[in-house]
Short mmCIF file of C-alpha atoms in Angstrom, two decimals:
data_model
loop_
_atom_site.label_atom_id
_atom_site.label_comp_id
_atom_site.label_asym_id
_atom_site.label_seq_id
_atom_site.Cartn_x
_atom_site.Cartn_y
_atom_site.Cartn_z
CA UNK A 1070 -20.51 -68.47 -23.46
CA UNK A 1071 -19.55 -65.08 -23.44
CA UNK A 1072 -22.95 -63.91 -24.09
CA UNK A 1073 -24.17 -65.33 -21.29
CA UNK A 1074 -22.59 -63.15 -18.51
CA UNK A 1075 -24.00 -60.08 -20.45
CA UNK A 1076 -27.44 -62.08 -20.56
CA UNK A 1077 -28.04 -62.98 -16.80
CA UNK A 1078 -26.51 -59.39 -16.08
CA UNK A 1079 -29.67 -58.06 -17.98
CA UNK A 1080 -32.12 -60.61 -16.26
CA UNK A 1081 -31.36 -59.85 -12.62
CA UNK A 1082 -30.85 -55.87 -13.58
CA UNK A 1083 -34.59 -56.22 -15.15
CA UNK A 1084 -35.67 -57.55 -11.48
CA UNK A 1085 -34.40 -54.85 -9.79
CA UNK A 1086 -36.41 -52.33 -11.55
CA UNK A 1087 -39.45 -52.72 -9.99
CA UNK A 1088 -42.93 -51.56 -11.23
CA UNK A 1089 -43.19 -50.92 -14.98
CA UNK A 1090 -40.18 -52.77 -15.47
CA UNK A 1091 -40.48 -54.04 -18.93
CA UNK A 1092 -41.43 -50.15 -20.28
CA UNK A 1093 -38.29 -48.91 -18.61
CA UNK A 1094 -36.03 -52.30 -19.87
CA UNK A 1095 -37.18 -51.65 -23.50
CA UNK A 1096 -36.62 -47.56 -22.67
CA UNK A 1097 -33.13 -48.61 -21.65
CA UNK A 1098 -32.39 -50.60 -24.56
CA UNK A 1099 -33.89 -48.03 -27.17
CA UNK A 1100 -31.28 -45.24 -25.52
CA UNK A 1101 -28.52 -47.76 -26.13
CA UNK A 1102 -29.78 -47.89 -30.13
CA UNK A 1103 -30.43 -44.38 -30.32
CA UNK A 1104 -27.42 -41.94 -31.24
CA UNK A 1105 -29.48 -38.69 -31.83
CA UNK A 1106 -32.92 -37.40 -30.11
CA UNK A 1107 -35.00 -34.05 -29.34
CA UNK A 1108 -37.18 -35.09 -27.09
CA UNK A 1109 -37.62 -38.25 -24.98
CA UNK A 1110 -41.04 -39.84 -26.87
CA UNK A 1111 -38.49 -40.06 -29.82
CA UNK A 1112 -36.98 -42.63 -27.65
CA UNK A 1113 -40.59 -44.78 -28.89
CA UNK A 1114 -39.95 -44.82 -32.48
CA UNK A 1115 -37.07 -47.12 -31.55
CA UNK A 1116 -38.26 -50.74 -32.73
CA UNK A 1117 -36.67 -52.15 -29.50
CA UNK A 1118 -39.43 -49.97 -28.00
CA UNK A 1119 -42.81 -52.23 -28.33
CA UNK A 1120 -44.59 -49.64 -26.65
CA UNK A 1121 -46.29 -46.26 -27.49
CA UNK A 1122 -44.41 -43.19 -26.53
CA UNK A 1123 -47.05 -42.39 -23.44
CA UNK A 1124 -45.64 -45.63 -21.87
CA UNK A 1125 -42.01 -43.75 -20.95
CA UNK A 1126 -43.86 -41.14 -19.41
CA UNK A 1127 -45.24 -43.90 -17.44
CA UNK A 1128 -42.39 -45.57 -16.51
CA UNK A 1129 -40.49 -43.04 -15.52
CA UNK A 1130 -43.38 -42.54 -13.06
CA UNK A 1131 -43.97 -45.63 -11.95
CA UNK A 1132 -40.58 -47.33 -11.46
CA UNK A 1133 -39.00 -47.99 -8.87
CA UNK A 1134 -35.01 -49.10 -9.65
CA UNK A 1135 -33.57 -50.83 -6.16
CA UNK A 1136 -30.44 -48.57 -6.20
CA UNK A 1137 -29.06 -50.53 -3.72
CA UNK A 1138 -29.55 -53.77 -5.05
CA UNK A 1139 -28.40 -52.21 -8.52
CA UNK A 1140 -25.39 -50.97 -7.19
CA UNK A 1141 -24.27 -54.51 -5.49
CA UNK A 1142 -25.08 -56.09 -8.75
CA UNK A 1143 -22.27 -53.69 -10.53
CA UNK A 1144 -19.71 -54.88 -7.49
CA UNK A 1145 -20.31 -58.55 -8.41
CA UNK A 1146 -18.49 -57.92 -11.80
CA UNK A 1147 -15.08 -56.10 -10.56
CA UNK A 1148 -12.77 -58.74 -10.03
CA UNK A 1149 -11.83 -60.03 -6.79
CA UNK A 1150 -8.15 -59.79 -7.51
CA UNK A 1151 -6.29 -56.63 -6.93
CA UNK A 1152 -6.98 -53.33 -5.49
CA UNK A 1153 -9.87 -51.78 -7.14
CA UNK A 1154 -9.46 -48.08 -8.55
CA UNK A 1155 -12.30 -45.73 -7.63
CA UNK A 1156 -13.42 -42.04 -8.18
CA UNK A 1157 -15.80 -39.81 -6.83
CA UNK A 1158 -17.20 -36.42 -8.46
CA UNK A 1159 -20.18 -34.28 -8.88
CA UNK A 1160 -22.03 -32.67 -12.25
CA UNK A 1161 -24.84 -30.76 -13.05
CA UNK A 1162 -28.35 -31.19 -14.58
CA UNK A 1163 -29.02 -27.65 -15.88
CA UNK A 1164 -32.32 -26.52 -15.59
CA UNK A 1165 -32.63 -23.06 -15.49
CA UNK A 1166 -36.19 -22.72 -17.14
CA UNK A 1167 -37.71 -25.54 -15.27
CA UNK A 1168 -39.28 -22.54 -12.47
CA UNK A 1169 -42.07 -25.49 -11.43
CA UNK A 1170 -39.26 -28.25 -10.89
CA UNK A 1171 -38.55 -28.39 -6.71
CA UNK A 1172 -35.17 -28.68 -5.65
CA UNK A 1173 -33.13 -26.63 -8.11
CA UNK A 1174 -30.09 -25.05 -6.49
CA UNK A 1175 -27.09 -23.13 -7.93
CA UNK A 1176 -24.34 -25.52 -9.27
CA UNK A 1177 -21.25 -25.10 -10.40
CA UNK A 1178 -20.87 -25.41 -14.27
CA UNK A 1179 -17.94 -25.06 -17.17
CA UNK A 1180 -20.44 -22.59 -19.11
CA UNK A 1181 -21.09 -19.42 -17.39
CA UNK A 1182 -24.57 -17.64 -17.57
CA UNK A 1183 -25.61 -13.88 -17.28
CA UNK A 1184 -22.93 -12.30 -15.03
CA UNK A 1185 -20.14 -14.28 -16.50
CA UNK A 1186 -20.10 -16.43 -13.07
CA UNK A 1187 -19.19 -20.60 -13.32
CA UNK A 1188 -22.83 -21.55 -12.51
CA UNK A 1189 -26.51 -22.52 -13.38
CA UNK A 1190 -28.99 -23.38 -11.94
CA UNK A 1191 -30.54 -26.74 -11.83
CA UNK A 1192 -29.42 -30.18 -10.05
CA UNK A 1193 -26.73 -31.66 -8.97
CA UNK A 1194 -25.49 -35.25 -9.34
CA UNK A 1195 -22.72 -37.11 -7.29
CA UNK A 1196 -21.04 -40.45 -9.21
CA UNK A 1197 -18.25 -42.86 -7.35
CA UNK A 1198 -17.31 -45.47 -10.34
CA UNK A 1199 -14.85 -48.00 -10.66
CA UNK A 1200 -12.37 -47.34 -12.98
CA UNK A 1201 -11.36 -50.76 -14.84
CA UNK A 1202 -8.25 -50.12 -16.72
CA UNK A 1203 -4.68 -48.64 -16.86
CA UNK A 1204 -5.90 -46.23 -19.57
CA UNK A 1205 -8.71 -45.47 -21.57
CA UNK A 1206 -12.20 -43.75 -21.01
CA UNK A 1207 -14.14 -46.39 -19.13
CA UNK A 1208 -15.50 -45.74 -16.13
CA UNK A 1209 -18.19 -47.60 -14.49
CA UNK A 1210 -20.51 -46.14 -12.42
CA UNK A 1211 -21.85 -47.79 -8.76
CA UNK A 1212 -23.41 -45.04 -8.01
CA UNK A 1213 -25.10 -41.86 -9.34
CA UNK A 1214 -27.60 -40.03 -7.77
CA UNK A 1215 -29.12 -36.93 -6.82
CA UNK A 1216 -27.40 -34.28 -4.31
CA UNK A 1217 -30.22 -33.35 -2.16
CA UNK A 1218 -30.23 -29.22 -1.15
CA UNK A 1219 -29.12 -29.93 2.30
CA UNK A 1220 -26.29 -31.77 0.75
CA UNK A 1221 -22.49 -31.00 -0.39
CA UNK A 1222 -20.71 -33.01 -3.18
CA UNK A 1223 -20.28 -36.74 -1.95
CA UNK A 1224 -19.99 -35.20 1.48
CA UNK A 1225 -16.13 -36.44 1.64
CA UNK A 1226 -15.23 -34.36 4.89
CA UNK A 1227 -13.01 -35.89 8.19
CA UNK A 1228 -14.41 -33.73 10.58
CA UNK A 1229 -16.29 -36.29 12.15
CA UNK A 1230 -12.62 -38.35 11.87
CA UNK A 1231 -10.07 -36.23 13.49
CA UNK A 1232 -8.12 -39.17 14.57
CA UNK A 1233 -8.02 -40.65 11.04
CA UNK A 1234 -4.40 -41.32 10.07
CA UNK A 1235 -3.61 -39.62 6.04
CA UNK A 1236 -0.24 -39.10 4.39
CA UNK A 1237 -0.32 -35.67 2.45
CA UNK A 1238 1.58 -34.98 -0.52
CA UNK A 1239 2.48 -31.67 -2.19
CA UNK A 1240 3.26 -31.84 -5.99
CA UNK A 1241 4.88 -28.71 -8.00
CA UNK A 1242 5.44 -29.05 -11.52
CA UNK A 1243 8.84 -27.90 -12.32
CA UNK A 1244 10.08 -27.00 -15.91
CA UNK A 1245 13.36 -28.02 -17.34
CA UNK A 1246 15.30 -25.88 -15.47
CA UNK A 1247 13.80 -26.75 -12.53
CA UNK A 1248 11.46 -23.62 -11.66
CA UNK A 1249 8.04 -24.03 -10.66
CA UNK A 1250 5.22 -24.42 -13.48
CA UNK A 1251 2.31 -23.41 -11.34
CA UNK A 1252 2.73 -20.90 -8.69
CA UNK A 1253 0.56 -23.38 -6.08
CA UNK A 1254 1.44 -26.45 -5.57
CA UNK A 1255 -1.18 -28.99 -5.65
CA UNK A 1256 -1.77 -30.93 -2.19
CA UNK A 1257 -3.16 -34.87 -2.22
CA UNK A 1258 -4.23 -36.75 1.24
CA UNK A 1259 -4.10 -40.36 1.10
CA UNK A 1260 -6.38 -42.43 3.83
CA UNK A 1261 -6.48 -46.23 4.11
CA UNK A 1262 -4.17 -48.58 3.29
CA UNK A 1263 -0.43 -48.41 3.11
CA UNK A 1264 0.24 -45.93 0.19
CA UNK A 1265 1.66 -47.18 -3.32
CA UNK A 1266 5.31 -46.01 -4.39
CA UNK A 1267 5.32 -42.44 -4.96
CA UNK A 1268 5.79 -42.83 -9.27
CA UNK A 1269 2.47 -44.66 -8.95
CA UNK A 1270 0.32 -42.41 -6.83
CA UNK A 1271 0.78 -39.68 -9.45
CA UNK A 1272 -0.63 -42.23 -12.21
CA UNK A 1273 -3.92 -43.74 -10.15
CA UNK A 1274 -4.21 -39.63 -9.80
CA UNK A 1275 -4.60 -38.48 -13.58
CA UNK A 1276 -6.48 -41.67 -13.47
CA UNK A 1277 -9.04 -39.90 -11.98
CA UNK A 1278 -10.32 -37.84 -15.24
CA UNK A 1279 -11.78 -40.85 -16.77
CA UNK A 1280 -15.39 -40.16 -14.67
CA UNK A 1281 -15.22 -36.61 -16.66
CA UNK A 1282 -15.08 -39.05 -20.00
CA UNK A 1283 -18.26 -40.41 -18.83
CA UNK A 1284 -19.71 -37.68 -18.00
CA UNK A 1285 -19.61 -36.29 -21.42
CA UNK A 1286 -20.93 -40.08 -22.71
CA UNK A 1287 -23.68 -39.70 -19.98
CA UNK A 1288 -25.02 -36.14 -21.95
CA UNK A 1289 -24.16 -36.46 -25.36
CA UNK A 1290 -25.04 -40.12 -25.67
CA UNK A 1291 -26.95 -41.67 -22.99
CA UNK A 1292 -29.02 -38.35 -23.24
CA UNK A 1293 -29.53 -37.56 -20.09
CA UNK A 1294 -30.35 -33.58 -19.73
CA UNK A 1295 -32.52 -34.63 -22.92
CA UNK A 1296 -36.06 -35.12 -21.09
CA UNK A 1297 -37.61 -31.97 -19.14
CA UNK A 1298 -38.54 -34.20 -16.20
CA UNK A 1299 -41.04 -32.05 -13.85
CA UNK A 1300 -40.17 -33.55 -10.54
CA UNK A 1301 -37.17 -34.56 -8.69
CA UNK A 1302 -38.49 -38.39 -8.31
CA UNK A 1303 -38.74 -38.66 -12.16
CA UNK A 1304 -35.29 -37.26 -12.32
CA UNK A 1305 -33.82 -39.68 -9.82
CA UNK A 1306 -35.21 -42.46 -11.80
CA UNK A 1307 -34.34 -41.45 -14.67
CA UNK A 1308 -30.50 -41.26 -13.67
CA UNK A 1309 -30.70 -44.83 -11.93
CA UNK A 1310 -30.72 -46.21 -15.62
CA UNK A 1311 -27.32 -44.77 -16.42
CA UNK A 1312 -25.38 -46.59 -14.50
CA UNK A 1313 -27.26 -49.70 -15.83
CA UNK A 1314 -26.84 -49.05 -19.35
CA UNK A 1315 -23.02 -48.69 -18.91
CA UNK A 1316 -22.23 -51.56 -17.43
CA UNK A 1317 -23.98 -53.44 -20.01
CA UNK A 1318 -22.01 -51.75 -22.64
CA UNK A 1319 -18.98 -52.82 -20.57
CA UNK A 1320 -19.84 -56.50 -20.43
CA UNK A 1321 -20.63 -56.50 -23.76
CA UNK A 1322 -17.45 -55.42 -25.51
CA UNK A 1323 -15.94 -58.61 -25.76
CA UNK A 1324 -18.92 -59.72 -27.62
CA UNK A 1325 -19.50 -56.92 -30.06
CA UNK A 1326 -18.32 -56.45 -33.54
CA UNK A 1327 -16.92 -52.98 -34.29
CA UNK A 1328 -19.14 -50.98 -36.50
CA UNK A 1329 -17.71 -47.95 -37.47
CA UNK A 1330 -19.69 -44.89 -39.00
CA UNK A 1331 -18.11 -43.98 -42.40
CA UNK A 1332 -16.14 -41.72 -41.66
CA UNK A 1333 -14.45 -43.00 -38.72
CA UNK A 1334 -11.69 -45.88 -38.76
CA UNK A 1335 -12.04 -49.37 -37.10
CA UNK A 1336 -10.74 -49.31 -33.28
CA UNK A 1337 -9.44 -52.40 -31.25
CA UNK A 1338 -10.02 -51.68 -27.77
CA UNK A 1339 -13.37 -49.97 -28.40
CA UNK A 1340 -14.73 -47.23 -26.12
CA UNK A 1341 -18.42 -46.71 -24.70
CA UNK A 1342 -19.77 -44.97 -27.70
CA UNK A 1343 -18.34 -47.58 -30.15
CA UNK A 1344 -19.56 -50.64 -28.15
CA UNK A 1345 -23.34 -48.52 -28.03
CA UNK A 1346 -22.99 -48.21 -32.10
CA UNK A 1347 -22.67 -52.51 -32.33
CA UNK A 1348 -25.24 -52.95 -29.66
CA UNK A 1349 -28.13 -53.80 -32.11
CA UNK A 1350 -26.52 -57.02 -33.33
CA UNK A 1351 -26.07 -57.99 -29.69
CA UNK A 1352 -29.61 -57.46 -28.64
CA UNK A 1353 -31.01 -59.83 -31.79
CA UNK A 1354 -28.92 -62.68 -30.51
CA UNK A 1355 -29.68 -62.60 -27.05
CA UNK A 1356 -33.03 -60.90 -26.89
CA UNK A 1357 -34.51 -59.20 -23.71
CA UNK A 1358 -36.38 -60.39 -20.88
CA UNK A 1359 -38.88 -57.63 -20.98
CA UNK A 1360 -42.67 -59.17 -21.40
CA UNK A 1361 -44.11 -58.30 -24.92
CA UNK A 1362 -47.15 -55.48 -24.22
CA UNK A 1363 -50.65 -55.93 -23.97
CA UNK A 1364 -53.57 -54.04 -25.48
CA UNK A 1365 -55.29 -52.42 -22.99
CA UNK A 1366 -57.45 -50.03 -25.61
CA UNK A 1367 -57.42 -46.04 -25.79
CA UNK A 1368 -57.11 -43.95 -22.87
CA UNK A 1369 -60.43 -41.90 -22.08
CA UNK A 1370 -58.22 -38.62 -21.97
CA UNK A 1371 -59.12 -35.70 -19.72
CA UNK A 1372 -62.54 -35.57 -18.50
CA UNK A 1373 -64.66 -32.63 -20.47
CA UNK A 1374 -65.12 -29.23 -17.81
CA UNK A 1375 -62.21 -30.66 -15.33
CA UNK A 1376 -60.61 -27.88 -14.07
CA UNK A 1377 -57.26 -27.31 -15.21
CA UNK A 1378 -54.59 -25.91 -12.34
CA UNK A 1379 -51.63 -24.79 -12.84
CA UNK A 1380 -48.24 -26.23 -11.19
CA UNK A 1381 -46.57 -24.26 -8.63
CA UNK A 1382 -43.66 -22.13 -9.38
CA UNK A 1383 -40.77 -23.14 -7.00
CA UNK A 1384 -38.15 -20.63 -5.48
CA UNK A 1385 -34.37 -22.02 -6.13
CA UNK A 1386 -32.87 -23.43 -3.32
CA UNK A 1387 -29.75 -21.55 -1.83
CA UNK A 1388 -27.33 -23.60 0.05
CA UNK A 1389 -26.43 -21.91 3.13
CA UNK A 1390 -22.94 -23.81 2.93
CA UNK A 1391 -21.13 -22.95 -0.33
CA UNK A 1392 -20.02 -26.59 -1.73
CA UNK A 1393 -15.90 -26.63 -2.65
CA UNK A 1394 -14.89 -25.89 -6.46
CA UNK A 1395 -15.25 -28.64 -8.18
CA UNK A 1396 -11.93 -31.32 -8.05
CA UNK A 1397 -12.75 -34.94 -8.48
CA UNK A 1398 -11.24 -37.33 -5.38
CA UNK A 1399 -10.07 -40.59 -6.15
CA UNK A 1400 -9.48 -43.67 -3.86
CA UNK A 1401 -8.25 -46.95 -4.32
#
């Protein structure tokens, strides 16, 4: 029984992914298996991956994941008691070699380059996720996708809502003998329904660094500034699997067995990483509803005395509005 949620959560998610589904299903499953790669074809020596390694190329290029549809799929699983937790923030997909990739712009990053200025230059990517529990690193994302260069982060501005109605709060850290900590005090606006007691906004507000947890997850084991995608499409589609793939590692770790490396000690409430490293047993009991592949016999290649042209380099984008630091927002 409690496979089964995790199993019809993987049969309508492998609907939603339009053409090529079944290469990007078994893609999605061999990133979940896969702890360490250099390149994305070593995603196809995975033996969840029934393909060859030309068919993620493929898929990335021919899918088409219903974000939308995606994205109300990961709502059906939040439960319908309580107040749900969420929080917004933005990250970057450096790309500062990629001179043929459209759409680069200059985004704000922890590591500086040349100049010793917090920035690179590549893409940026805006995430809202539900945030499940009291404590711990899970967050779950509903949405992750691409900030456009006519965009700012998630956009969150009231100018268009003068007459909006917020509560501010201004919080100073104050050491034992009562002087301020931080010369500036930090200022929080709440919008929407009546505000929680004033000990519990300042917890659902630290809550808010769990999306940086899976951010890390998202890079270091999801791999996803792994592939050198060449255009923004391929990118989008490429990030619409994230999501996905964490939300199945969420339903499934009830299910799952911890199975710790060596060197590291058993858990009880496992996080992302640890429910990924038990994933394999999962997958043997309930299988996958991607459709086995088909010969289809060798490719021709390219055609002897075709011209070969190539790509256009693209200018990086500058945003004529400077987006705010970075500083997560949370709602609930």
């Amino acid at each position: 029984m409690k496979n089964a949620r995790l199993e019809e959560f993987r049969q309508v998610a492998y609907k939603y992914l339009g053409r090529a589904k079944d290469a990007t299903f078994e893609l999605t499953d061999a990133i979940l298996l896969t702890r360490n790669i250099y390149s994305l074809a070593d995603l196809s020596l995975s033996p969840i991956f029934r393909r060859k390694w030309p068919s993620i190329y493929e898929a990335l290029q021919d899918s088409r994941p219903q974000r939308q549809k995606l994205m109300q799929l990961y709502i059906k699983q939040i439960p319908a008691e309580g107040r749900p937790l969420l929080a917004g923030d933005h990250t970057n997909w450096s790309r500062p070699d990629a001179v043929t990739l459209q759409e680069r712009t200059y985004e704000h990053s922890g590591t500086s380059i040349a100049g010793n200025k917090p920035i690179t230059i590549g893409q940026g990517y805006s995430t809202i996720a539900w945030i499940p529990e009291k404590s711990g690193s899970w967050a779950l994302p509903l949405r992750h996708e691409r900030i456009t260069s006519g965009e700012s982060p998630k956009n969150l501005h009231f100018r268009k809502a003068v007459t909006r109605p917020m509560s501010l709060l201004r919080v100073e850290r104050l050491d034992v003998q009562g002087n301020q900590r931080v010369s500036k005090p930090l200022w929080l606006a709440w919008a929407g329904e009546e505000m929680p007691p004033l000990e519990e906004v300042w917890r659902l507000y630290l809550r808010r660094f769990t999306i940086d947890h899976w951010y890390r997850f998202l890079k270091q084991r999801l791999h996803w500034t792994v592939p050198n995608l060449s255009t923004p499409k391929q990118c989008e589609r490429w990030s619409d699997l994230m999501p996905l793939m964490t939300w199945e590692l969420w339903l499934a770790r009830d299910i799952v067995t911890d199975n710790p490396l060596p060197w590291q000690k058993s858990q009880g409430n496992l996080t992302p990483g640890r429910v990924a490293q038990a994933m394999g047993g999962v997958f043997a009991v309930i299988g996958t509803p991607a459709v086995a592949p088909k010969s289809r016999g060798k490719s021709p290649g390219w055609t002897p005395g075709k011209k070969r042209h190539r790509k256009n380099r693209c200018p990086i984008v500058k945003k004529t509005v400077t987006p705010p630091p970075k500083e997560p927002s949370i709602a609930v």
